[in-house]
Coordinates of C-alpha atoms and ligand atoms in Angstrom, one line a residue:
V1 CA 2.1 -8.7 -12.0
V2 CA 4.1 -6.6 -9.5
E3 CA 7.7 -6.1 -10.4
V4 CA 10.3 -7.7 -8.0
V5 CA 13.8 -6.2 -8.0
E6 CA 16.9 -7.0 -6.1
S7 CA 19.3 -4.1 -6.7
P8 CA 19.2 -0.5 -5.6
E9 CA 19.8 0.5 -9.2
D10 CA 16.6 -1.2 -10.3
V11 CA 14.7 0.5 -7.5
R12 CA 16.1 3.9 -8.5
R13 CA 15.2 3.3 -12.1
A14 CA 11.6 2.5 -11.2
V15 CA 11.3 5.3 -8.7
A16 CA 12.8 7.8 -11.2
A17 CA 10.3 6.7 -13.9
A18 CA 7.4 7.2 -11.4
R19 CA 8.7 10.7 -10.6
D20 CA 8.9 11.5 -14.3
R21 CA 5.2 10.7 -14.4
G22 CA 4.7 13.2 -11.6
Q23 CA 4.0 10.4 -9.1
R24 CA 4.5 10.4 -5.3
V25 CA 6.4 7.4 -3.9
G26 CA 5.8 5.6 -0.7
L27 CA 7.8 2.9 1.2
V28 CA 6.5 0.1 3.4
P29 CA 9.6 -1.6 5.0
T30 CA 9.0 -5.2 6.0
M31 CA 10.8 -8.4 6.8
G32 CA 8.3 -10.5 4.8
A33 CA 6.1 -13.2 6.2
L34 CA 3.4 -10.7 5.4
H35 CA -0.1 -10.7 7.1
H36 CA -3.2 -8.5 7.1
G37 CA -1.3 -5.9 9.2
H38 CA 1.2 -5.4 6.4
A39 CA -1.7 -5.4 3.8
Q40 CA -3.1 -2.4 5.8
L41 CA 0.3 -0.6 5.7
I42 CA 0.4 -1.1 1.9
A43 CA -3.2 0.1 1.5
E44 CA -2.4 3.2 3.6
C45 CA 0.7 3.8 1.4
R46 CA -1.4 3.5 -1.7
H47 CA -3.9 5.9 -0.3
E48 CA -1.1 8.5 0.3
T49 CA 1.1 7.9 -2.8
D50 CA 1.0 6.7 -6.4
L51 CA 3.7 4.1 -6.2
A52 CA 3.9 1.9 -3.1
V53 CA 7.3 0.2 -2.8
V54 CA 7.4 -2.7 -0.4
S55 CA 10.8 -3.8 0.8
I56 CA 11.2 -7.4 2.0
F57 CA 14.4 -8.0 3.9
V58 CA 15.1 -10.1 7.0
N59 CA 17.7 -7.7 8.5
P60 CA 20.4 -9.7 10.3
T61 CA 21.7 -6.7 12.3
Q62 CA 18.5 -6.2 14.3
F63 CA 18.6 -9.8 15.7
G64 CA 20.7 -10.7 18.7
P65 CA 23.0 -13.8 18.6
A66 CA 20.5 -16.0 20.4
E67 CA 17.4 -14.7 18.6
D68 CA 15.3 -16.1 15.7
F69 CA 17.1 -14.8 12.6
D70 CA 17.7 -18.3 11.2
R71 CA 14.1 -19.5 11.8
Y72 CA 12.4 -16.2 11.0
P73 CA 9.7 -17.2 8.4
R74 CA 10.7 -16.6 4.7
S75 CA 8.0 -16.9 2.1
L76 CA 8.9 -14.6 -0.8
D77 CA 6.4 -16.0 -3.4
D78 CA 3.5 -15.8 -1.0
D79 CA 4.6 -12.3 0.1
V80 CA 4.8 -11.1 -3.5
R81 CA 1.3 -12.3 -4.1
R82 CA 0.1 -10.4 -1.0
C83 CA 1.9 -7.2 -2.1
E84 CA 0.2 -7.4 -5.4
A85 CA -3.2 -8.0 -3.9
A86 CA -2.7 -5.0 -1.6
G87 CA -1.8 -2.7 -4.5
A88 CA 2.0 -2.5 -4.2
G89 CA 3.7 -1.2 -7.4
L90 CA 7.2 -2.5 -6.7
V91 CA 8.8 -5.1 -4.4
F92 CA 12.4 -4.6 -3.4
A93 CA 13.9 -7.9 -2.1
P94 CA 17.7 -7.5 -1.8
S95 CA 20.3 -9.9 -0.5
V96 CA 22.2 -9.4 2.7
A97 CA 25.4 -8.7 0.6
T98 CA 23.6 -6.0 -1.3
V99 CA 22.3 -4.2 1.8
Y100 CA 25.6 -4.6 3.7
P101 CA 28.2 -4.4 1.0
N102 CA 30.9 -4.0 3.6
G103 CA 29.7 -7.0 5.7
G104 CA 30.2 -6.7 9.5
G105 CA 32.4 -3.6 9.0
S106 CA 29.4 -1.5 7.9
T107 CA 28.5 2.1 8.9
Y108 CA 25.8 2.1 11.6
V109 CA 23.2 4.6 12.8
E110 CA 22.7 5.0 16.6
V111 CA 19.7 6.7 18.1
P112 CA 20.8 7.0 21.8
G113 CA 18.4 7.1 24.7
L114 CA 15.2 5.9 23.1
S115 CA 17.1 2.8 21.8
D116 CA 18.3 1.8 25.2
I117 CA 15.1 1.3 27.1
L118 CA 12.3 -1.3 27.0
E119 CA 12.8 -3.3 23.7
G120 CA 16.3 -1.9 23.5
A121 CA 17.1 -3.1 27.0
C122 CA 15.8 -6.6 26.3
R123 CA 17.4 -6.7 22.9
P124 CA 20.7 -4.8 22.9
G125 CA 21.7 -3.5 19.5
H126 CA 18.2 -4.1 18.1
F127 CA 17.4 -0.5 17.3
R128 CA 20.9 0.2 16.0
G129 CA 20.1 -2.5 13.4
V130 CA 16.7 -1.2 12.7
A131 CA 17.8 2.5 12.3
T132 CA 20.7 1.4 10.1
V133 CA 18.6 -0.7 7.7
V134 CA 15.7 1.8 7.6
L135 CA 18.1 4.7 6.7
K136 CA 19.6 2.5 4.0
L137 CA 16.2 1.8 2.6
F138 CA 15.3 5.5 2.7
E139 CA 18.5 6.3 0.8
I140 CA 17.8 3.6 -1.8
V141 CA 14.1 4.4 -2.4
Q142 CA 14.0 8.1 -1.4
P143 CA 10.3 7.9 -0.6
D144 CA 8.1 10.9 0.1
V145 CA 6.3 8.9 2.8
A146 CA 7.1 5.7 4.8
I147 CA 4.5 3.7 6.7
F148 CA 5.1 1.7 9.9
G149 CA 2.8 -0.3 12.2
Q150 CA 1.8 0.9 15.6
K151 CA 2.5 -2.7 16.8
D152 CA 6.2 -1.8 16.9
Y153 CA 5.5 1.4 18.9
Q154 CA 9.1 2.1 20.1
Q155 CA 10.4 1.4 16.6
Q156 CA 8.4 4.2 15.0
L157 CA 9.6 6.6 17.7
V158 CA 13.2 5.6 17.1
I159 CA 12.7 6.1 13.3
R160 CA 11.0 9.5 13.8
R161 CA 13.8 10.6 16.0
M162 CA 16.4 9.4 13.4
V163 CA 14.6 11.2 10.6
R164 CA 14.5 14.4 12.5
D165 CA 18.1 14.2 13.7
L166 CA 19.5 13.4 10.2
H167 CA 17.1 15.7 8.3
V168 CA 15.8 12.9 6.1
P169 CA 13.2 14.3 3.8
V170 CA 10.5 11.7 4.4
V171 CA 7.1 11.8 6.2
I172 CA 6.6 9.0 8.7
R173 CA 3.1 7.6 9.1
V174 CA 1.9 5.0 11.6
A175 CA -1.0 2.7 10.9
P176 CA -3.0 1.1 13.7
T177 CA -2.3 -2.4 14.8
V178 CA -4.4 -5.1 13.0
R179 CA -5.8 -7.7 15.4
E180 CA -7.2 -11.2 15.1
P181 CA -11.0 -11.4 15.9
D182 CA -10.1 -12.3 19.5
G183 CA -7.7 -9.4 19.9
L184 CA -4.3 -10.9 19.4
A185 CA -2.1 -8.4 17.5
Q186 CA -1.1 -9.7 14.1
S187 CA 2.6 -10.6 13.9
S188 CA 4.8 -12.7 11.7
R189 CA 6.0 -14.4 14.9
N190 CA 2.4 -15.7 15.7
R191 CA 3.3 -18.5 13.2
Y192 CA 5.6 -19.9 15.9
L193 CA 2.7 -20.5 18.4
N194 CA 1.2 -23.9 19.0
V195 CA -2.5 -24.2 19.9
Q196 CA -1.9 -23.8 23.7
E197 CA 0.5 -20.9 23.2
R198 CA -1.9 -19.2 20.8
Q199 CA -4.4 -19.2 23.7
D200 CA -1.9 -18.0 26.2
A201 CA -0.8 -15.2 23.9
L202 CA -4.2 -13.6 24.3
A203 CA -3.1 -12.5 27.7
L204 CA -1.2 -9.5 26.2
Y205 CA -4.4 -8.1 24.6
R206 CA -6.4 -8.9 27.8
A207 CA -3.9 -7.0 29.9
L208 CA -4.0 -3.9 27.6
E209 CA -7.8 -4.1 27.7
A210 CA -7.8 -4.3 31.5
A211 CA -5.5 -1.3 31.7
Q212 CA -7.7 0.7 29.3
Q213 CA -10.8 -0.2 31.4
A214 CA -9.1 0.9 34.6
V215 CA -8.2 4.3 33.0
A216 CA -11.7 4.7 31.7
A217 CA -13.0 4.1 35.2
G218 CA -10.8 6.9 36.5
Q219 CA -7.5 5.2 37.6
H220 CA -4.6 7.5 37.0
E221 CA -1.8 6.0 39.1
A222 CA 0.6 4.5 36.7
D223 CA 1.9 1.9 39.3
R224 CA -1.7 0.6 39.7
I225 CA -2.0 0.3 36.0
R226 CA 1.4 -1.5 35.7
Q227 CA 0.1 -3.9 38.4
I228 CA -3.0 -4.6 36.4
L229 CA -0.9 -5.3 33.3
R230 CA 1.4 -7.7 35.2
D231 CA -1.5 -9.5 37.1
T232 CA -3.4 -10.1 33.9
L233 CA -0.3 -11.4 32.1
E234 CA 0.9 -13.6 34.9
S235 CA -2.5 -15.1 35.3
R236 CA -1.5 -17.4 32.4
P237 CA 1.1 -19.9 33.5
G238 CA 2.5 -20.1 29.9
V239 CA 3.3 -16.4 29.8
K240 CA 6.6 -15.0 31.1
L241 CA 6.5 -11.2 31.5
E242 CA 9.5 -9.2 30.3
Y243 CA 8.2 -5.7 30.9
A244 CA 4.9 -3.9 31.4
E245 CA 5.4 -0.1 31.2
V246 CA 3.1 2.9 31.3
A247 CA 4.9 5.8 29.6
D248 CA 4.7 9.1 27.9
A249 CA 3.5 8.3 24.4
D250 CA 6.1 10.6 22.7
T251 CA 9.2 10.1 24.8
L252 CA 8.6 6.7 26.5
E253 CA 9.5 8.4 29.8
P254 CA 7.9 6.2 32.6
L255 CA 5.1 8.0 34.3
S256 CA 3.9 8.1 37.9
D257 CA 0.6 9.9 37.2
L258 CA -1.6 10.0 34.0
G259 CA -2.9 13.5 34.5
K260 CA -2.0 16.8 33.0
G261 CA -3.2 16.2 29.4
R262 CA -0.5 13.8 28.4
R263 CA -0.6 11.2 25.8
V264 CA 0.1 7.9 27.5
V265 CA 0.9 4.4 26.1
A266 CA 1.1 1.0 27.8
L267 CA 3.8 -1.3 26.4
L268 CA 4.2 -5.0 27.0
A269 CA 6.7 -7.7 26.1
A270 CA 6.3 -11.3 27.1
Q271 CA 7.7 -14.7 26.3
V272 CA 5.0 -17.3 25.3
G273 CA 6.7 -20.7 25.1
S274 CA 9.8 -19.9 23.0
T275 CA 8.2 -17.0 21.2
R276 CA 8.7 -13.4 22.2
L277 CA 5.7 -11.2 21.7
I278 CA 5.1 -7.4 22.1
D279 CA 1.9 -5.3 22.1
N280 CA 0.9 -1.8 23.1
A281 CA -2.1 0.4 23.5
L282 CA -2.7 4.2 23.9
L283 CA -4.3 4.7 27.3
L284 CA -4.8 8.5 26.8
E285 CA -4.6 10.3 23.5
Ligands
PAF1 O1 9.2 -3.7 11.5 C1 9.9 -4.5 10.8 O2 9.5 -5.4 10.1 C2 11.4 -4.2 10.7 O3 11.9 -3.8 12.0 C3 11.8 -3.2 9.7 C4 11.2 -1.8 9.9 C5 11.4 -3.7 8.3 C6 13.3 -3.0 9.6 O4 14.0 -4.2 9.3

């Protein structure tokens, strides 16, 4: 049975024991409500390291005041079973008081620029909360490798930037988005969707597919691709677009033209009923 610990001291003890055995340590940071996407992250972590540590912590500082922190799904027993099935060696499930010993007066990490656009513009303070908690987790676990999902595309860029700026000795890996058979990206927030909304939510994937097809057919004007994304999304009355962007895949700088050998990503956010969903796809790699 996978060990579940709540204190940084217990994590350090387990990690030190692994290192004494000559093992490499990986971290998969999560907020719980685990699904197949998380199982893939854990599998990838197991592939790269000997001890896969999974953190389960619904981080209050990355939620805005009107967001879903209170109703975010919490299912620790089920999550621990999934961690075990996926090959995790240790689960770290701390309390808010443990992670934020100084409460609201905590030290924070800011990653300017990248944190202020797209998701950051829609959710002010979100990436400050993410960067802060992820650095705390890195300090507690001190992993060799940490795995994030491509679904949170901007998040992994923010974390890579933080790691580089602060010289954190960890390798960041990104695992591909896991999708339902019909294409919907797996997300803990899909649990909020009713039957109609679940249908409407497919518009995000359809929009990305349409954009990829347009690029494959030779379209390279970013504004035309943005229009295709918007049109596909807005063809479903239940879907309210927040943004549809076509950007440089490394800097998220908005593009006007897809040429010149760039890596390009399409990024979407939309409200489906009362649920906010995001998705993305690389258009050129
Ligand atoms: O992607 C998530 O689940 C969260 O943003 C993370 C990285 C665990 C930080 O709370």
